[in-house]
Amino acid sequence: MLLRRWARALNERTVRVRVPTVYDVAEKAGVSIATVSRVYRSPEAVRERTRERVVEAARALGYVPSGSARGLASRTTGVLGLCFPDHADPAVEEGYREGEGPDEDDAAATLYSDQVIRGMERAARRHGYALLIAASLEDGPQSLVAQVAGRVDGFAVLARTVPTEDLELIGRRLPIVMLAGPRERDHFDHIEVANEDGLRELTRHLVTGHGLTRLAFVGGEPGSPDAEARFRGYRRACREAGLPVPAEPDARGDMTLAEGSRAADALLDRAAAAGTAPPQAMLFANDQMAVGALHALERRGIRVPEDIAVTGFDGIPLGRAVRPSLTTVRQPMRRLGEEAVELLVRRLAEPDLEPRSLMLPVRTAHRGSCGCA
Amino acid sequence: MLLRRWARALNERTVRVRVPTVYDVAEKAGVSIATVSRVYRSPEAVRERTRERVVEAARALGYVPSGSARGLASRTTGVLGLCFPDHADPAVEEGYREGEGPDEDDAAATLYSDQVIRGMERAARRHGYALLIAASLEDGPQSLVAQVAGRVDGFAVLARTVPTEDLELIGRRLPIVMLAGPRERDHFDHIEVANEDGLRELTRHLVTGHGLTRLAFVGGEPGSPDAEARFRGYRRACREAGLPVPAEPDARGDMTLAEGSRAADALLDRAAAAGTAPPQAMLFANDQMAVGALHALERRGIRVPEDIAVTGFDGIPLGRAVRPSLTTVRQPMRRLGEEAVELLVRRLAEPDLEPRSLMLPVRTAHRGSCGCA
DNA sequence: ATGAAAGCGCTAACAC
DNA sequence: GTGTTAGCGCTTTCAT
């Protein structure tokens, strides 16, 4: 270690602002670097007087342990990660900004991922972990996953964020838990929300609670697993209520406000053209579309809920702010994050456990747009 | 490096799941570790054929570069950090849950820090950084700051999260930007929000816009810099309007819903006891208290805004959801996060720049509770 | 209870 | 364009 010391001394003269290391602290405290390390890792293993000397030396020098060096030496980081999608849909953001300036920095603009982040952060903290978050970007050797995966002890991935192929590779290296969306890989831990149950219950509420029978369901694009699951719940409720069971949604949209408006208009126009009565309720696969529909209906002078009931799915803040407030199914997003951490921590402790798949329950929120408020 | 190889080989037989390293990839691709490294750091410096071989070997092995090792060797992490306070006030969370079940996982429960996080994440991503977040916990040698500081290239700290003494130490090691709150240390970059201007403008609106003259201001606890700045803005507006300028807030509260209710009651009781007319408007130092006041007033059968106007500060989502909706001053929280990243990136590039202090403008939101909706 | 020394997996000069 | 090699700052046996 002579060489090392020499290099350090040289360094001292060369570099502008020396970052203190264990060596500096050890020297100043008159102990070995091992002892300095112990003071931080297992203080009780060091005699009190010694420990004090070290702590004082560290303070005096402004020493902060290097996370990278620790991580490298100990093969753990004390950090959990979350990869979430970059909101591909600009209208999602716009939607929240209703009636406010265009460049508004609006506290109401809470996104799905915000809640998941908060949940994970909370739970991670309880377990002594910090949280590293990153939204998906481009790929390449420098991809998002690589950046995150290399710096954490385990991480969660929101559905459709990362190519499964990449996950497959990385999953061999550290624990991954998949959040929301169907269980694509049965060897990963996985958490989803009860999409089907939620829409089933909501539909049942409209039928038995409000006596509505002419319903219409507006689904997402065919590829969306969440929207499909919700549609299944709708069908199931229809069947159970003895109503006609549609093979396909009455309309589809890309989950945005604009498409919600369009779908509502289309449904109404279609009924008018066919000379049939319009639906008594429109159930949308998500809140954004439902709010869009609210706008469209208002434009047409159709009253909600008097003339028609409208429902969404998710429980976004905007749904509370609109009038009438939106009846919806609320997803436990924060809990999703919390459970993700629990699963990761569990697996870190016992890597050989069977992969688990959780289904989180949802809750319907009966508000104004179905006639409940 | 013989020893190294030998250790590896041994390792291979011992450890259950070998994590591939540059050495493995290099061997498989028939190149040196330096070349493997180059493929990831500067692909253009490697001949195409070689690069392909390496990439393929990496994929086959499931190789992911270790962030720790990289960080150690290169002395940079590609990560920025944020330390924010753990919401010491439980009522803050409760407040959002009005009218919902107690264990509700509510999307409306957006906190101040959520928006800052989102802003930072966005901006960080634009600059190629990931974001490490951690809420304050206890101290000790293993404190929050240490955990974060050791793993990032620079970080932001929300006011009153970390002892300034610690920051002082760490500030010598890497860039720190202080967010919200007064500028305590003039050698750190710093961003605050125009608290004073905001309340001045809001007060002026009540006076000139609505013709109110009997105002009451409810401040925070004496130690809160934000609340004090807001009070200064109130006083200034009073002075400019030729109204009496109070030396102290008419009441104080700890920024919670409950205290807002209490303060409103106290103000009204006091006026009744003194036989004087109640105020025409109550201005609160934050939204939570204002919403609490709304509840108290409703209980007393006092109409808002007909009998009395109520205003808050912050722009929390709850303020939109209550009836009447709350007139307030909205803080650009997301922008706070974005600007923090810009400052950090700037300083990383040029460490010797003068410390900067930004003041972000706020915007008043005239809604129902002042009589505007 | 403390010290000595061997790496952890990568980057960055520097050679070739 | 590619290989060699010396660390980066810490943790961790293994001695003492």
JSON list of C-alpha atoms in Angstrom, two decimals, chain A residues 96-232:
[
{"chain": "A", "resi": 96, "resn": "TYR", "atom": "CA", "xyz": [-55.61, 17.99, -16.00]},
{"chain": "A", "resi": 97, "resn": "ARG", "atom": "CA", "xyz": [-55.15, 21.55, -16.97]},
{"chain": "A", "resi": 98, "resn": "GLU", "atom": "CA", "xyz": [-58.71, 22.25, -17.88]},
{"chain": "A", "resi": 99, "resn": "GLY", "atom": "CA", "xyz": [-59.58, 25.84, -17.47]},
{"chain": "A", "resi": 100, "resn": "GLU", "atom": "CA", "xyz": [-56.13, 26.88, -16.44]},
{"chain": "A", "resi": 101, "resn": "GLY", "atom": "CA", "xyz": [-53.39, 28.54, -18.38]},
{"chain": "A", "resi": 102, "resn": "PRO", "atom": "CA", "xyz": [-51.56, 26.37, -20.85]},
{"chain": "A", "resi": 103, "resn": "ASP", "atom": "CA", "xyz": [-48.22, 26.44, -19.09]},
{"chain": "A", "resi": 104, "resn": "GLU", "atom": "CA", "xyz": [-49.80, 26.00, -15.74]},
{"chain": "A", "resi": 105, "resn": "ASP", "atom": "CA", "xyz": [-47.85, 24.23, -13.09]},
{"chain": "A", "resi": 106, "resn": "ASP", "atom": "CA", "xyz": [-50.79, 22.53, -11.60]},
{"chain": "A", "resi": 107, "resn": "ALA", "atom": "CA", "xyz": [-50.80, 20.60, -8.42]},
{"chain": "A", "resi": 108, "resn": "ALA", "atom": "CA", "xyz": [-53.83, 18.74, -9.73]},
{"chain": "A", "resi": 109, "resn": "ALA", "atom": "CA", "xyz": [-51.72, 17.16, -12.42]},
{"chain": "A", "resi": 110, "resn": "THR", "atom": "CA", "xyz": [-51.05, 14.06, -10.44]},
{"chain": "A", "resi": 111, "resn": "LEU", "atom": "CA", "xyz": [-50.23, 11.15, -12.59]},
{"chain": "A", "resi": 112, "resn": "TYR", "atom": "CA", "xyz": [-50.58, 7.51, -11.94]},
{"chain": "A", "resi": 113, "resn": "SER", "atom": "CA", "xyz": [-46.89, 7.14, -11.44]},
{"chain": "A", "resi": 114, "resn": "ASP", "atom": "CA", "xyz": [-46.71, 9.90, -8.85]},
{"chain": "A", "resi": 115, "resn": "GLN", "atom": "CA", "xyz": [-48.73, 7.83, -6.50]},
{"chain": "A", "resi": 116, "resn": "VAL", "atom": "CA", "xyz": [-46.78, 4.70, -7.15]},
{"chain": "A", "resi": 117, "resn": "ILE", "atom": "CA", "xyz": [-43.60, 6.62, -6.53]},
{"chain": "A", "resi": 118, "resn": "ARG", "atom": "CA", "xyz": [-44.88, 7.94, -3.25]},
{"chain": "A", "resi": 119, "resn": "GLY", "atom": "CA", "xyz": [-45.98, 4.53, -2.14]},
{"chain": "A", "resi": 120, "resn": "MET", "atom": "CA", "xyz": [-42.64, 2.99, -2.96]},
{"chain": "A", "resi": 121, "resn": "GLU", "atom": "CA", "xyz": [-40.73, 5.79, -1.37]},
{"chain": "A", "resi": 122, "resn": "ARG", "atom": "CA", "xyz": [-42.63, 5.36, 1.87]},
{"chain": "A", "resi": 123, "resn": "ALA", "atom": "CA", "xyz": [-42.22, 1.66, 2.06]},
{"chain": "A", "resi": 124, "resn": "ALA", "atom": "CA", "xyz": [-38.61, 1.77, 0.93]},
{"chain": "A", "resi": 125, "resn": "ARG", "atom": "CA", "xyz": [-37.79, 4.24, 3.65]},
{"chain": "A", "resi": 126, "resn": "ARG", "atom": "CA", "xyz": [-39.35, 1.99, 6.26]},
{"chain": "A", "resi": 127, "resn": "HIS", "atom": "CA", "xyz": [-36.95, -0.71, 5.15]},
{"chain": "A", "resi": 128, "resn": "GLY", "atom": "CA", "xyz": [-33.97, 1.59, 5.03]},
{"chain": "A", "resi": 129, "resn": "TYR", "atom": "CA", "xyz": [-33.80, 1.89, 1.27]},
{"chain": "A", "resi": 130, "resn": "ALA", "atom": "CA", "xyz": [-33.68, 4.96, -0.91]},
{"chain": "A", "resi": 131, "resn": "LEU", "atom": "CA", "xyz": [-35.55, 5.06, -4.20]},
{"chain": "A", "resi": 132, "resn": "LEU", "atom": "CA", "xyz": [-34.14, 5.58, -7.67]},
{"chain": "A", "resi": 133, "resn": "ILE", "atom": "CA", "xyz": [-36.67, 6.55, -10.28]},
{"chain": "A", "resi": 134, "resn": "ALA", "atom": "CA", "xyz": [-36.37, 6.81, -14.03]},
{"chain": "A", "resi": 135, "resn": "ALA", "atom": "CA", "xyz": [-38.89, 7.13, -16.82]},
{"chain": "A", "resi": 136, "resn": "SER", "atom": "CA", "xyz": [-38.40, 5.20, -19.98]},
{"chain": "A", "resi": 137, "resn": "LEU", "atom": "CA", "xyz": [-36.38, 6.82, -22.70]},
{"chain": "A", "resi": 138, "resn": "GLU", "atom": "CA", "xyz": [-34.73, 5.37, -25.74]},
{"chain": "A", "resi": 139, "resn": "ASP", "atom": "CA", "xyz": [-32.97, 2.06, -25.83]},
{"chain": "A", "resi": 140, "resn": "GLY", "atom": "CA", "xyz": [-29.51, 1.04, -26.81]},
{"chain": "A", "resi": 141, "resn": "PRO", "atom": "CA", "xyz": [-26.70, -0.33, -24.76]},
{"chain": "A", "resi": 142, "resn": "GLN", "atom": "CA", "xyz": [-27.21, 2.65, -22.47]},
{"chain": "A", "resi": 143, "resn": "SER", "atom": "CA", "xyz": [-30.87, 2.00, -21.97]},
{"chain": "A", "resi": 144, "resn": "LEU", "atom": "CA", "xyz": [-32.98, 3.07, -19.08]},
{"chain": "A", "resi": 145, "resn": "VAL", "atom": "CA", "xyz": [-32.95, -0.32, -17.50]},
{"chain": "A", "resi": 146, "resn": "ALA", "atom": "CA", "xyz": [-29.22, -0.55, -17.59]},
{"chain": "A", "resi": 147, "resn": "GLN", "atom": "CA", "xyz": [-28.89, 2.77, -15.85]},
{"chain": "A", "resi": 148, "resn": "VAL", "atom": "CA", "xyz": [-31.26, 1.72, -13.12]},
{"chain": "A", "resi": 149, "resn": "ALA", "atom": "CA", "xyz": [-30.42, -1.95, -12.91]},
{"chain": "A", "resi": 150, "resn": "GLY", "atom": "CA", "xyz": [-26.75, -1.31, -12.30]},
{"chain": "A", "resi": 151, "resn": "ARG", "atom": "CA", "xyz": [-27.40, 0.87, -9.29]},
{"chain": "A", "resi": 152, "resn": "VAL", "atom": "CA", "xyz": [-30.08, -0.88, -7.28]},
{"chain": "A", "resi": 153, "resn": "ASP", "atom": "CA", "xyz": [-30.65, -4.03, -5.28]},
{"chain": "A", "resi": 154, "resn": "GLY", "atom": "CA", "xyz": [-33.94, -4.66, -7.01]},
{"chain": "A", "resi": 155, "resn": "PHE", "atom": "CA", "xyz": [-36.61, -2.75, -8.86]},
{"chain": "A", "resi": 156, "resn": "ALA", "atom": "CA", "xyz": [-40.20, -2.44, -9.95]},
{"chain": "A", "resi": 157, "resn": "VAL", "atom": "CA", "xyz": [-41.37, -1.91, -13.49]},
{"chain": "A", "resi": 158, "resn": "LEU", "atom": "CA", "xyz": [-44.66, -0.39, -14.46]},
{"chain": "A", "resi": 159, "resn": "ALA", "atom": "CA", "xyz": [-46.35, -2.28, -17.25]},
{"chain": "A", "resi": 160, "resn": "ARG", "atom": "CA", "xyz": [-45.23, -1.71, -20.81]},
{"chain": "A", "resi": 161, "resn": "THR", "atom": "CA", "xyz": [-42.20, 0.31, -19.82]},
{"chain": "A", "resi": 162, "resn": "VAL", "atom": "CA", "xyz": [-39.35, -2.00, -20.59]},
{"chain": "A", "resi": 163, "resn": "PRO", "atom": "CA", "xyz": [-39.01, -4.67, -23.30]},
{"chain": "A", "resi": 164, "resn": "THR", "atom": "CA", "xyz": [-39.62, -8.02, -21.65]},
{"chain": "A", "resi": 165, "resn": "GLU", "atom": "CA", "xyz": [-36.53, -9.34, -23.29]},
{"chain": "A", "resi": 166, "resn": "ASP", "atom": "CA", "xyz": [-34.38, -6.92, -21.32]},
{"chain": "A", "resi": 167, "resn": "LEU", "atom": "CA", "xyz": [-36.16, -7.78, -18.13]},
{"chain": "A", "resi": 168, "resn": "GLU", "atom": "CA", "xyz": [-35.56, -11.42, -18.76]},
{"chain": "A", "resi": 169, "resn": "LEU", "atom": "CA", "xyz": [-31.84, -10.80, -18.81]},
{"chain": "A", "resi": 170, "resn": "ILE", "atom": "CA", "xyz": [-31.73, -8.53, -15.84]},
{"chain": "A", "resi": 171, "resn": "GLY", "atom": "CA", "xyz": [-34.07, -10.69, -13.86]},
{"chain": "A", "resi": 172, "resn": "ARG", "atom": "CA", "xyz": [-31.27, -13.21, -13.61]},
{"chain": "A", "resi": 173, "resn": "ARG", "atom": "CA", "xyz": [-29.18, -10.63, -11.84]},
{"chain": "A", "resi": 174, "resn": "LEU", "atom": "CA", "xyz": [-31.57, -9.05, -9.39]},
{"chain": "A", "resi": 175, "resn": "PRO", "atom": "CA", "xyz": [-35.20, -9.14, -8.21]},
{"chain": "A", "resi": 176, "resn": "ILE", "atom": "CA", "xyz": [-37.81, -7.51, -10.41]},
{"chain": "A", "resi": 177, "resn": "VAL", "atom": "CA", "xyz": [-41.46, -6.97, -9.69]},
{"chain": "A", "resi": 178, "resn": "MET", "atom": "CA", "xyz": [-43.89, -6.20, -12.47]},
{"chain": "A", "resi": 179, "resn": "LEU", "atom": "CA", "xyz": [-46.63, -3.72, -11.69]},
{"chain": "A", "resi": 180, "resn": "ALA", "atom": "CA", "xyz": [-50.08, -3.36, -13.23]},
{"chain": "A", "resi": 181, "resn": "GLY", "atom": "CA", "xyz": [-50.85, -5.16, -16.40]},
{"chain": "A", "resi": 182, "resn": "PRO", "atom": "CA", "xyz": [-51.25, -8.85, -16.93]},
{"chain": "A", "resi": 183, "resn": "ARG", "atom": "CA", "xyz": [-48.77, -11.38, -15.73]},
{"chain": "A", "resi": 184, "resn": "GLU", "atom": "CA", "xyz": [-46.60, -11.93, -18.74]},
{"chain": "A", "resi": 185, "resn": "ARG", "atom": "CA", "xyz": [-43.78, -13.74, -17.08]},
{"chain": "A", "resi": 186, "resn": "ASP", "atom": "CA", "xyz": [-44.64, -16.19, -14.39]},
{"chain": "A", "resi": 187, "resn": "HIS", "atom": "CA", "xyz": [-41.20, -16.27, -12.91]},
{"chain": "A", "resi": 188, "resn": "PHE", "atom": "CA", "xyz": [-41.35, -12.65, -11.81]},
{"chain": "A", "resi": 189, "resn": "ASP", "atom": "CA", "xyz": [-43.17, -11.29, -8.82]},
{"chain": "A", "resi": 190, "resn": "HIS", "atom": "CA", "xyz": [-46.17, -9.41, -10.04]},
{"chain": "A", "resi": 191, "resn": "ILE", "atom": "CA", "xyz": [-48.91, -7.11, -8.78]},
{"chain": "A", "resi": 192, "resn": "GLU", "atom": "CA", "xyz": [-52.05, -6.08, -10.55]},
{"chain": "A", "resi": 193, "resn": "VAL", "atom": "CA", "xyz": [-55.31, -4.40, -9.65]},
{"chain": "A", "resi": 194, "resn": "ALA", "atom": "CA", "xyz": [-58.74, -5.94, -9.86]},
{"chain": "A", "resi": 195, "resn": "ASN", "atom": "CA", "xyz": [-59.81, -4.33, -13.11]},
{"chain": "A", "resi": 196, "resn": "GLU", "atom": "CA", "xyz": [-62.44, -6.90, -13.85]},
{"chain": "A", "resi": 197, "resn": "ASP", "atom": "CA", "xyz": [-64.02, -6.89, -10.40]},
{"chain": "A", "resi": 198, "resn": "GLY", "atom": "CA", "xyz": [-64.06, -3.12, -10.39]},
{"chain": "A", "resi": 199, "resn": "LEU", "atom": "CA", "xyz": [-66.05, -2.68, -13.54]},
{"chain": "A", "resi": 200, "resn": "ARG", "atom": "CA", "xyz": [-68.32, -5.53, -12.65]},
{"chain": "A", "resi": 201, "resn": "GLU", "atom": "CA", "xyz": [-69.23, -3.89, -9.38]},
{"chain": "A", "resi": 202, "resn": "LEU", "atom": "CA", "xyz": [-69.66, -0.50, -10.97]},
{"chain": "A", "resi": 203, "resn": "THR", "atom": "CA", "xyz": [-71.94, -1.90, -13.64]},
{"chain": "A", "resi": 204, "resn": "ARG", "atom": "CA", "xyz": [-73.97, -3.71, -11.05]},
{"chain": "A", "resi": 205, "resn": "HIS", "atom": "CA", "xyz": [-74.37, -0.44, -9.18]},
{"chain": "A", "resi": 206, "resn": "LEU", "atom": "CA", "xyz": [-75.79, 1.27, -12.23]},
{"chain": "A", "resi": 207, "resn": "VAL", "atom": "CA", "xyz": [-78.18, -1.57, -12.89]},
{"chain": "A", "resi": 208, "resn": "THR", "atom": "CA", "xyz": [-79.42, -2.42, -9.44]},
{"chain": "A", "resi": 209, "resn": "GLY", "atom": "CA", "xyz": [-78.76, 0.90, -7.72]},
{"chain": "A", "resi": 210, "resn": "HIS", "atom": "CA", "xyz": [-80.10, 3.20, -10.41]},
{"chain": "A", "resi": 211, "resn": "GLY", "atom": "CA", "xyz": [-82.25, 0.85, -12.42]},
{"chain": "A", "resi": 212, "resn": "LEU", "atom": "CA", "xyz": [-80.47, 1.55, -15.68]},
{"chain": "A", "resi": 213, "resn": "THR", "atom": "CA", "xyz": [-80.59, -1.10, -18.38]},
{"chain": "A", "resi": 214, "resn": "ARG", "atom": "CA", "xyz": [-79.47, 0.51, -21.64]},
{"chain": "A", "resi": 215, "resn": "LEU", "atom": "CA", "xyz": [-75.74, 0.66, -21.07]},
{"chain": "A", "resi": 216, "resn": "ALA", "atom": "CA", "xyz": [-72.82, 1.38, -23.36]},
{"chain": "A", "resi": 217, "resn": "PHE", "atom": "CA", "xyz": [-69.18, 0.55, -22.74]},
{"chain": "A", "resi": 218, "resn": "VAL", "atom": "CA", "xyz": [-66.33, 2.50, -24.28]},
{"chain": "A", "resi": 219, "resn": "GLY", "atom": "CA", "xyz": [-63.15, 0.46, -24.29]},
{"chain": "A", "resi": 220, "resn": "GLY", "atom": "CA", "xyz": [-59.51, 1.18, -25.01]},
{"chain": "A", "resi": 221, "resn": "GLU", "atom": "CA", "xyz": [-57.54, 0.12, -28.00]},
{"chain": "A", "resi": 222, "resn": "PRO", "atom": "CA", "xyz": [-57.61, -3.63, -28.58]},
{"chain": "A", "resi": 223, "resn": "GLY", "atom": "CA", "xyz": [-54.07, -4.08, -27.29]},
{"chain": "A", "resi": 224, "resn": "SER", "atom": "CA", "xyz": [-54.65, -2.61, -23.84]},
{"chain": "A", "resi": 225, "resn": "PRO", "atom": "CA", "xyz": [-54.84, -5.40, -21.27]},
{"chain": "A", "resi": 226, "resn": "ASP", "atom": "CA", "xyz": [-56.30, -3.15, -18.58]},
{"chain": "A", "resi": 227, "resn": "ALA", "atom": "CA", "xyz": [-59.08, -1.92, -20.80]},
{"chain": "A", "resi": 228, "resn": "GLU", "atom": "CA", "xyz": [-59.84, -5.46, -21.90]},
{"chain": "A", "resi": 229, "resn": "ALA", "atom": "CA", "xyz": [-60.02, -6.70, -18.34]},
{"chain": "A", "resi": 230, "resn": "ARG", "atom": "CA", "xyz": [-62.44, -3.91, -17.53]},
{"chain": "A", "resi": 231, "resn": "PHE", "atom": "CA", "xyz": [-64.56, -4.87, -20.47]},
{"chain": "A", "resi": 232, "resn": "ARG", "atom": "CA", "xyz": [-64.66, -8.43, -19.23]}
]
